[in-house]
Amino acid sequence: MKILLIIVGFISLSGSICFANNAITVVANTQDRGMLLSRHEVRNLFMGTRLGYNFIAITLPPENQTRVIFNTKVIGLTESRIQSYWAQMRFTGRKKIPREVASEQLMLEYLQNNKGAVGYLPASLTLPDDLTVIYTIL
Amino acid sequence: MPWRLWNFVLVFGLALLCNAHPIYAETSDKLQFSGFARVVLGYLDDKNAEYLNYDNSLSIDNESLIGLQADYQMMDSLAVTGQLIGHSGEQRDSGIEWLYLTYTPTNALKLKLGRQRTPFLNYSDVIDVGYAYPWATLPQQTYPRHFFSNFDGLMASYEIPSTLFLMNIEGYWGYFKDKVVVSEREMEAKTTGFHGLISHISFKNWNLRGSYHQGTTSVTLDDVTQFSGLLSQLGFSQSADSLATTGVTEVFQFSANYETVDYFVRGELNRIKADFIFVPDTDGYFLSTGYNYFPFSSYISYSKNTTDYEQPASDIPIGLSPVLDGLAYSYLNIFEQLPVNSSEAYTLGTRWDLQPGLALKGEVSLIKGADNESAFFNIKDTAFDREALLYLIALEWVF
């Protein structure tokens, strides 16, 4: 019985470690430090809607693991479907594809240097004080 | 070399130039180039007919195309966009597809003035960008090729975000003048008072779109107009009116998409109503579902349409005199020659996303029609059973 409990405990622990590793925060350069968005609002923001907050979405490249997790958990679409969506938006003149930065480190730098910029990062990353977490998903 | 091929080569050359020098686009945020291309290889497994110009030989020049788009941001709220397309197929003209100014006074409101694509159906303004949809080709049953692809006018778009859903409303007004092919005849068409309203709602995994479009269309058909005038002079006003070449055209559309990371279900239905000869009333729909297993996505689809022409009038008496009989038969013959394009298609296919911006698709469709109808086939042999398999392979690229 003890062995079983240890195994179950180990599985639960490793599960939560995986979970924590996959947690994503959406971070904004905003004066409103108490701002929180819903998943629906974050999804809309990264699909090209400006929401009325004057936020500008910034993304990571398609092959980036953080982007893959963000697409799966927040956008709810595959990378190829997101690429198709942006092809449709671009060639019908409806919306502009978000600016891309090459890595999480560059994302952090871009967010710090640009007011209104919003990007997603691994929750494990230590954030500077001047950025605000507006959404977290485990 | 035909003119259309020169256009195709010109656009292709420009696209290569832009792709070879991406720095050009990156040096200035104000000017951006982008483009799309598709190479579609097709084969119809029947020697007695053609379908969308595919026959029982491999062909690559029906739906292949390349497009180049330039966007120039003149001011924060003002931009100009131009799009040049080179088509390999004879049915579509190459050249400027888009040229419009965009004015964005607020985050929610956008106004576009100039030459734009007609947003009749869910994918009709992006029909040339194959990368944007899962299938190798949009079903002819729902996306009839005689719809004109662009119009000149003003379009307003307003977005309403909320914490629960996202709504977008578009309205447009403009006109169209160009050659179109309807009922296997090429004719000059002019649409005035062309306007429409489109509503798009996103809610969780659902995307819904409903739209209504209307315009007064006149087509130039000298032989029909002269014959109609003759009937009118002879007092057969009902027959004369039934050969009208001007009338109101209406399009109703509704589509629903549900998609997750794992699968999608998409459906669309439309109704086209026209008040004049050569354009039948049409009801069409398609339903498609697919399973995503990255980098692949496999799907099955079913599409169907029914077409219905106005019935001929019966005010010309038959059997009274040989002259009137000849007149009546000539009149009825016009209706008998109209192709009835009711048909259905079952499609099975797979999309393979090779890398971001590049996808390969393969699909096979079984197309079926009634024995006494054209069903979008160009029939070479009257013994043709109105049933054929169409194989397509498409390479889709956006850059």
XYZ file of C-alpha atoms in Angstrom:
537
model
C 0.000 0.000 0.000
C 2.841 2.341 0.900
C 4.521 1.656 -2.421
C 1.254 2.381 -4.242
C 0.888 5.694 -2.407
C 4.462 6.628 -3.279
C 3.834 5.809 -6.949
C 0.569 7.780 -7.007
C 2.255 10.659 -5.211
C 5.134 10.630 -7.674
C 2.805 10.598 -10.657
C 0.767 13.482 -9.189
C 3.928 15.435 -8.456
C 5.411 14.931 -11.909
C 2.044 15.868 -13.383
C 1.989 19.131 -11.490
C 5.605 19.846 -12.449
C 4.671 19.380 -16.130
C 1.647 21.565 -15.584
C 3.719 24.317 -13.998
C 6.254 24.119 -16.808
C 3.491 24.621 -19.369
C 1.895 27.559 -17.572
C 1.734 30.727 -19.648
C 1.390 34.350 -18.588
C 0.202 37.146 -20.816
C 2.162 40.261 -19.974
C 1.472 43.900 -20.837
C 3.314 47.174 -20.644
C 0.471 49.170 -19.102
C -0.047 51.794 -16.426
C -3.104 49.927 -15.159
C -1.385 47.454 -12.829
C -4.642 45.852 -11.751
C -5.848 44.984 -15.258
C -6.970 41.407 -15.902
C -8.347 40.023 -19.169
C -10.453 36.921 -19.778
C -9.259 34.097 -22.037
C -11.791 35.227 -24.646
C -10.345 38.748 -24.639
C -6.768 37.489 -24.863
C -7.751 35.216 -27.760
C -9.409 38.103 -29.592
C -6.405 40.354 -28.989
C -4.008 37.838 -30.544
C -6.426 37.206 -33.420
C -6.273 40.867 -34.418
C -8.947 42.683 -32.381
C -7.797 45.841 -30.608
C -10.358 45.541 -27.728
C -10.410 49.273 -27.033
C -7.393 49.171 -24.667
C -4.906 50.268 -27.359
C -2.926 47.097 -26.775
C -0.672 45.749 -29.521
C -0.164 41.981 -29.579
C 3.364 40.614 -30.045
C 3.984 36.953 -30.859
C 6.807 34.440 -30.961
C 7.790 32.515 -34.135
C 5.702 29.481 -35.245
C 8.279 26.876 -34.185
C 8.642 28.333 -30.646
C 7.435 25.964 -27.899
C 5.837 28.768 -25.838
C 3.829 29.768 -28.912
C 2.689 26.176 -29.448
C 1.453 25.974 -25.840
C -0.217 29.389 -26.107
C -1.973 28.379 -29.367
C -3.223 25.157 -27.836
C -4.353 26.514 -24.479
C -5.532 30.028 -25.275
C -6.271 30.324 -29.000
C -7.543 26.747 -29.254
C -6.335 26.205 -32.820
C -3.445 24.434 -34.497
C -0.517 26.453 -35.856
C -1.511 25.630 -39.442
C -5.058 26.846 -38.836
C -3.722 30.079 -37.320
C -1.465 30.559 -40.355
C -4.508 30.009 -42.622
C -6.513 32.520 -40.613
C -3.816 35.173 -41.023
C -3.576 34.468 -44.750
C -7.317 35.118 -44.989
C -7.102 38.308 -42.899
C -4.054 39.669 -44.739
C -5.300 39.069 -48.265
C -8.755 40.455 -47.564
C -7.341 43.569 -45.890
C -9.247 42.907 -42.664
C -6.531 42.603 -40.036
C -2.789 42.855 -39.732
C -0.690 39.972 -38.525
C 0.941 40.715 -35.119
C 4.605 41.641 -34.991
C 6.872 38.682 -34.254
C 9.984 38.623 -32.058
C 12.486 35.778 -32.239
C 12.698 34.588 -28.599
C 11.294 34.935 -25.089
C 14.227 37.143 -24.092
C 13.604 39.511 -27.010
C 9.901 39.462 -26.169
C 10.697 40.609 -22.662
C 12.897 43.416 -23.984
C 10.282 44.479 -26.536
C 7.520 44.563 -23.920
C 9.624 46.684 -21.596
C 10.487 49.186 -24.324
C 7.067 49.591 -25.934
C 4.052 51.020 -24.157
C 0.861 49.076 -24.884
C 2.726 45.984 -26.089
C 1.281 42.630 -24.960
C 3.015 39.279 -25.272
C 2.961 35.781 -23.813
C 5.784 34.182 -21.841
C 6.409 31.046 -19.790
C 5.033 31.578 -16.260
C 8.368 30.411 -14.849
C 10.148 33.469 -16.259
C 10.946 36.199 -13.726
C 9.344 39.442 -14.827
C 10.631 42.972 -14.223
C 8.475 45.187 -12.007
C 7.382 47.515 -14.798
C 5.373 44.794 -16.612
C 1.896 43.598 -15.621
C 0.527 40.056 -15.815
C -2.968 40.403 -17.308
C -3.769 36.707 -17.759
C -2.390 33.370 -16.571
C -3.269 29.871 -17.717
C -1.870 26.751 -16.037
C 2.608 33.663 -76.036
C -0.935 34.513 -74.897
C -1.460 37.743 -72.968
C -2.652 35.913 -69.829
C 0.603 33.953 -69.748
C 2.649 37.151 -70.002
C 0.715 38.513 -67.015
C 1.299 35.307 -65.094
C 5.031 35.436 -65.813
C 5.177 39.133 -64.899
C 3.526 38.612 -61.499
C 5.625 35.514 -60.851
C 8.788 37.475 -61.634
C 7.770 40.293 -59.291
C 7.014 37.777 -56.565
C 10.427 36.153 -56.920
C 12.055 39.569 -56.808
C 10.274 40.441 -53.579
C 11.051 37.086 -52.036
C 14.684 37.303 -53.037
C 15.024 40.707 -51.359
C 12.981 40.528 -48.158
C 15.099 43.397 -46.783
C 13.229 45.666 -49.147
C 10.028 44.959 -47.296
C 11.667 45.080 -43.901
C 13.585 48.331 -44.292
C 10.403 50.307 -43.966
C 7.348 49.413 -41.913
C 5.360 51.692 -44.179
C 5.759 49.580 -47.319
C 5.124 45.861 -47.107
C 4.991 43.230 -49.810
C 3.293 39.888 -49.491
C 1.921 37.335 -51.876
C 0.365 33.962 -52.513
C 0.607 31.287 -55.136
C -1.011 27.974 -55.931
C -0.200 25.213 -58.340
C -3.144 22.877 -58.882
C -2.734 19.626 -60.772
C -5.994 17.965 -61.816
C -7.315 14.892 -63.597
C -10.903 13.859 -64.384
C -11.368 10.129 -64.553
C -13.779 10.168 -67.520
C -13.121 10.719 -71.202
C -16.681 11.748 -72.028
C -16.752 15.066 -70.194
C -14.865 17.982 -68.670
C -15.446 19.436 -65.211
C -14.149 22.935 -64.363
C -12.018 22.474 -67.519
C -10.351 19.329 -66.159
C -10.458 16.340 -68.488
C -8.886 12.892 -68.573
C -5.399 14.277 -69.006
C -3.219 15.833 -66.334
C -3.533 19.600 -66.398
C -1.880 22.263 -64.305
C -3.133 25.431 -65.993
C -6.756 25.660 -64.813
C -6.550 27.003 -61.284
C -2.854 27.763 -60.809
C -2.128 31.401 -60.040
C 0.160 33.838 -58.319
C -0.705 37.080 -56.529
C 1.373 39.933 -55.214
C 0.118 42.473 -52.690
C 1.661 45.792 -51.686
C 0.497 47.739 -48.631
C 1.695 51.284 -48.064
C 0.886 53.029 -44.783
C 0.695 56.712 -45.744
C -0.362 57.920 -42.290
C -1.389 56.242 -39.031
C -4.985 56.006 -40.180
C -4.562 55.955 -43.966
C -3.156 53.180 -46.155
C -3.258 52.091 -49.766
C -3.338 48.457 -50.920
C -2.829 47.006 -54.380
C -3.015 43.400 -55.486
C -1.903 41.977 -58.817
C -2.874 38.455 -59.862
C -1.601 36.300 -62.694
C -3.976 33.447 -63.556
C -2.940 30.462 -65.624
C -6.563 29.656 -66.537
C -8.405 31.193 -69.479
C -11.553 31.805 -67.422
C -10.040 34.529 -65.236
C -8.353 37.721 -66.359
C -4.951 38.567 -64.936
C -4.202 42.068 -63.700
C -5.146 44.373 -60.849
C -7.560 42.596 -58.560
C -7.526 45.138 -55.761
C -6.652 48.800 -55.467
C -8.142 50.642 -52.535
C -7.582 53.203 -49.800
C -8.146 52.212 -46.177
C -9.122 54.818 -43.624
C -9.189 53.671 -39.992
C -10.582 56.541 -37.888
C -10.910 54.353 -34.753
C -9.815 50.880 -33.664
C -13.320 49.591 -34.355
C -14.174 51.325 -37.642
C -12.519 50.781 -41.011
C -13.483 52.270 -44.375
C -12.182 50.979 -47.712
C -12.643 52.842 -50.980
C -11.732 51.476 -54.410
C -11.607 48.112 -56.172
C -12.227 45.267 -53.730
C -13.305 41.659 -53.674
C -16.963 40.843 -53.386
C -17.663 39.273 -50.001
C -20.669 37.174 -51.132
C -19.803 33.959 -49.354
C -17.506 32.980 -46.512
C -14.475 32.353 -48.736
C -15.378 34.284 -51.890
C -13.057 37.195 -51.088
C -10.179 34.789 -50.527
C -11.020 32.182 -53.166
C -7.637 32.641 -54.875
C -5.675 32.137 -51.650
C -5.912 28.360 -51.373
C -3.672 28.371 -48.297
C -6.522 30.023 -46.360
C -8.865 27.003 -46.515
C -8.452 23.259 -45.965
C -9.730 21.991 -49.320
C -7.924 21.833 -52.664
C -10.784 23.683 -54.313
C -13.968 25.262 -53.047
C -17.028 23.250 -54.098
C -18.528 24.452 -57.377
C -21.957 23.566 -55.964
C -21.665 26.364 -53.370
C -19.090 28.626 -55.010
C -20.254 28.971 -58.630
C -17.462 30.351 -60.782
C -19.699 32.870 -62.567
C -19.748 35.126 -59.510
C -17.687 38.198 -60.257
C -14.669 38.532 -58.027
C -14.458 42.266 -57.421
C -16.409 45.518 -57.394
C -15.652 49.247 -57.254
C -17.066 51.041 -54.262
C -17.016 51.755 -50.543
C -16.971 49.231 -47.726
C -17.386 50.011 -44.020
C -16.463 47.566 -41.305
C -17.306 47.960 -37.619
C -16.114 45.642 -34.876
C -17.935 45.203 -31.562
C -15.895 43.314 -28.973
C -17.497 42.168 -25.740
C -16.433 39.948 -22.877
C -18.537 37.087 -24.306
C -18.388 37.357 -28.081
C -16.910 39.322 -30.964
C -19.172 40.796 -33.612
C -18.228 42.400 -36.894
C -20.613 44.176 -39.231
C -19.690 45.088 -42.795
C -21.692 47.049 -45.300
C -20.755 47.990 -48.842
C -22.063 49.855 -51.846
C -20.654 49.990 -55.366
C -20.893 48.800 -58.945
C -19.454 46.191 -61.244
C -18.810 46.139 -64.980
C -16.959 43.363 -66.763
C -17.333 40.254 -68.874
C -18.865 37.232 -67.127
C -19.591 33.690 -68.235
C -23.102 32.557 -67.358
C -24.850 29.467 -68.658
C -21.834 28.772 -70.874
C -22.160 32.163 -72.615
C -19.757 35.058 -72.216
C -21.513 38.378 -71.836
C -20.871 41.952 -70.763
C -22.470 42.495 -67.353
C -23.084 45.670 -65.416
C -24.394 45.782 -61.851
C -25.497 49.066 -60.317
C -26.772 49.800 -56.830
C -24.725 46.832 -55.710
C -24.862 46.641 -51.905
C -24.729 44.175 -49.070
C -24.629 43.639 -45.338
C -22.488 41.018 -43.606
C -22.576 40.041 -39.964
C -19.902 37.895 -38.402
C -20.026 36.577 -34.838
C -17.329 34.633 -32.977
C -18.376 32.903 -29.777
C -16.050 30.403 -28.082
C -15.231 27.837 -30.795
C -18.023 28.992 -33.081
C -17.807 31.362 -36.023
C -21.076 32.366 -37.646
C -21.547 34.494 -40.746
C -24.767 35.691 -42.312
C -25.022 38.031 -45.287
C -27.383 39.572 -47.801
C -26.366 41.110 -51.140
C -28.397 42.819 -53.840
C -27.848 44.611 -57.142
C -29.528 45.435 -60.425
C -27.704 43.585 -63.167
C -27.994 44.059 -66.909
C -26.256 41.831 -69.424
C -25.623 42.539 -73.094
C -27.158 39.802 -75.230
C -27.995 41.435 -78.563
C -29.662 38.381 -80.122
C -31.943 37.844 -77.114
C -32.767 41.572 -76.827
C -33.680 41.768 -80.530
C -35.861 38.671 -80.297
C -37.542 40.013 -77.177
C -38.235 43.289 -79.031
C -39.814 41.362 -81.902
C -42.071 39.426 -79.515
C -43.091 42.663 -77.860
C -43.972 44.286 -81.207
C -46.107 41.267 -82.054
C -47.988 41.644 -78.773
C -46.541 38.651 -76.922
C -45.608 40.710 -73.900
C -45.332 37.801 -71.436
C -42.842 36.000 -73.649
C -40.973 39.252 -74.303
C -40.767 40.031 -70.556
C -39.500 36.533 -69.775
C -36.434 37.260 -71.936
C -35.453 40.285 -69.849
C -31.729 40.903 -69.696
C -31.979 43.296 -66.749
C -33.125 42.411 -63.269
C -32.467 42.313 -59.566
C -30.093 39.682 -58.233
C -30.129 38.731 -54.558
C -27.782 36.496 -52.587
C -28.511 35.114 -49.116
C -25.765 33.326 -47.234
C -25.217 31.664 -43.871
C -22.213 29.727 -42.633
C -21.193 28.133 -39.357
C -17.757 26.871 -38.351
C -16.875 24.981 -35.202
C -13.254 24.192 -34.627
C -10.906 22.970 -31.944
C -7.276 21.924 -31.897
C -8.353 18.390 -32.874
C -11.153 18.760 -35.412
C -13.398 21.106 -37.372
C -16.911 21.149 -38.746
C -17.785 23.746 -41.396
C -21.005 24.303 -43.232
C -22.376 26.949 -45.545
C -25.577 27.483 -47.452
C -26.620 30.105 -49.961
C -29.524 31.110 -52.145
C -29.135 33.101 -55.345
C -32.233 34.687 -56.828
C -32.151 36.444 -60.186
C -34.945 38.154 -62.091
C -33.685 37.520 -65.590
C -32.968 34.783 -68.082
C -29.623 32.922 -68.094
C -29.144 33.238 -64.328
C -31.133 30.528 -62.567
C -32.324 30.597 -58.984
C -29.857 28.430 -57.093
C -29.755 26.823 -53.663
C -26.441 25.377 -52.583
C -24.806 24.073 -49.451
C -21.789 22.165 -48.242
C -20.841 20.384 -45.052
C -17.282 19.421 -44.225
C -15.626 17.870 -41.214
C -11.968 17.213 -40.632
C -9.539 15.776 -38.114
C -6.247 17.547 -37.326
C -3.146 15.477 -36.617
C -0.368 17.989 -37.102
C 1.102 18.498 -39.643
C -1.818 16.781 -41.405
C -5.525 17.433 -41.557
C -7.927 15.013 -43.245
C -11.483 15.868 -44.201
C -14.651 14.655 -45.828
C -17.142 16.979 -47.487
C -20.514 16.847 -49.142
C -21.876 19.617 -51.342
C -25.073 19.937 -53.317
C -26.914 22.521 -55.355
C -30.168 22.765 -57.235
C -30.882 25.266 -59.993
C -34.189 26.381 -61.351
C -34.964 28.674 -64.293
C -38.117 30.717 -64.775
C -40.706 28.764 -66.748
C -41.296 29.994 -70.322
C -44.472 31.993 -70.979
C -47.280 30.447 -73.026
C -48.857 33.426 -74.786
C -47.619 32.444 -78.273
C -50.273 30.112 -79.737
C -49.097 26.861 -81.272
C -50.895 25.176 -84.183
C -52.577 28.237 -85.685
C -50.033 29.120 -88.336
C -46.558 27.963 -89.409
C -45.161 31.464 -88.731
C -46.411 31.506 -85.133
C -45.240 27.919 -84.648
C -41.748 28.914 -85.791
C -41.802 31.873 -83.422
C -42.954 29.709 -80.500
C -40.335 27.008 -81.159
C -37.575 29.618 -81.457
C -38.721 31.075 -78.145
C -38.929 27.701 -76.382
C -35.583 26.677 -77.828
C -33.855 29.449 -75.863
C -35.078 27.864 -72.616
C -34.242 24.345 -73.713
C -30.643 25.372 -74.371
C -30.131 26.647 -70.824
C -27.828 24.273 -68.935
C -29.265 22.869 -65.703
C -26.376 22.615 -63.285
C -27.848 20.790 -60.315
C -25.285 18.408 -58.895
C -23.702 16.941 -55.793
C -20.137 16.091 -54.807
C -18.548 13.825 -52.190
C -14.958 14.782 -51.343
C -12.192 13.117 -49.377
C -8.859 14.861 -48.872
C -5.797 15.612 -46.780
C -3.812 18.786 -46.199
C -0.173 18.550 -45.227
C 1.397 21.691 -43.741
C 5.004 21.331 -44.835
C 6.107 24.506 -43.045
C 4.473 27.801 -42.070
C 3.230 29.350 -45.311
C 3.488 26.185 -47.407
C 0.929 23.383 -47.669
C 0.287 20.434 -49.955
C -3.233 19.115 -50.459
C -4.601 16.052 -52.177
C -8.267 15.282 -52.680
C -10.640 13.182 -54.695
C -14.251 14.158 -55.439
C -17.088 12.109 -56.814
C -19.344 14.446 -58.814
C -22.851 13.317 -59.694
C -25.680 14.867 -61.682
C -29.030 13.839 -63.128
C -29.006 12.133 -66.552
C -30.828 14.959 -68.329
C -28.800 17.815 -66.818
C -25.372 19.360 -67.405
C -24.363 19.299 -63.715
C -21.409 21.648 -64.410
C -19.978 19.084 -66.839
C -18.967 20.049 -70.336
C -20.328 16.931 -72.036
C -18.375 15.538 -74.981
C -20.407 12.364 -75.489
C -24.174 12.118 -74.940
C -23.663 8.639 -73.462
C -21.913 10.257 -70.473
C -23.592 9.090 -67.235
C -23.058 12.383 -65.324
C -20.765 10.766 -62.793
C -16.992 11.255 -62.599
C -14.075 11.322 -60.188
C -11.946 14.455 -60.002
C -8.426 14.124 -58.565
C -6.627 17.280 -57.415
C -3.208 17.962 -55.938
C -2.553 21.531 -54.851
C 0.585 23.218 -53.589
C -0.322 26.366 -51.655
C 2.135 29.076 -50.737
C 1.875 32.408 -48.951
C 4.849 34.690 -48.486
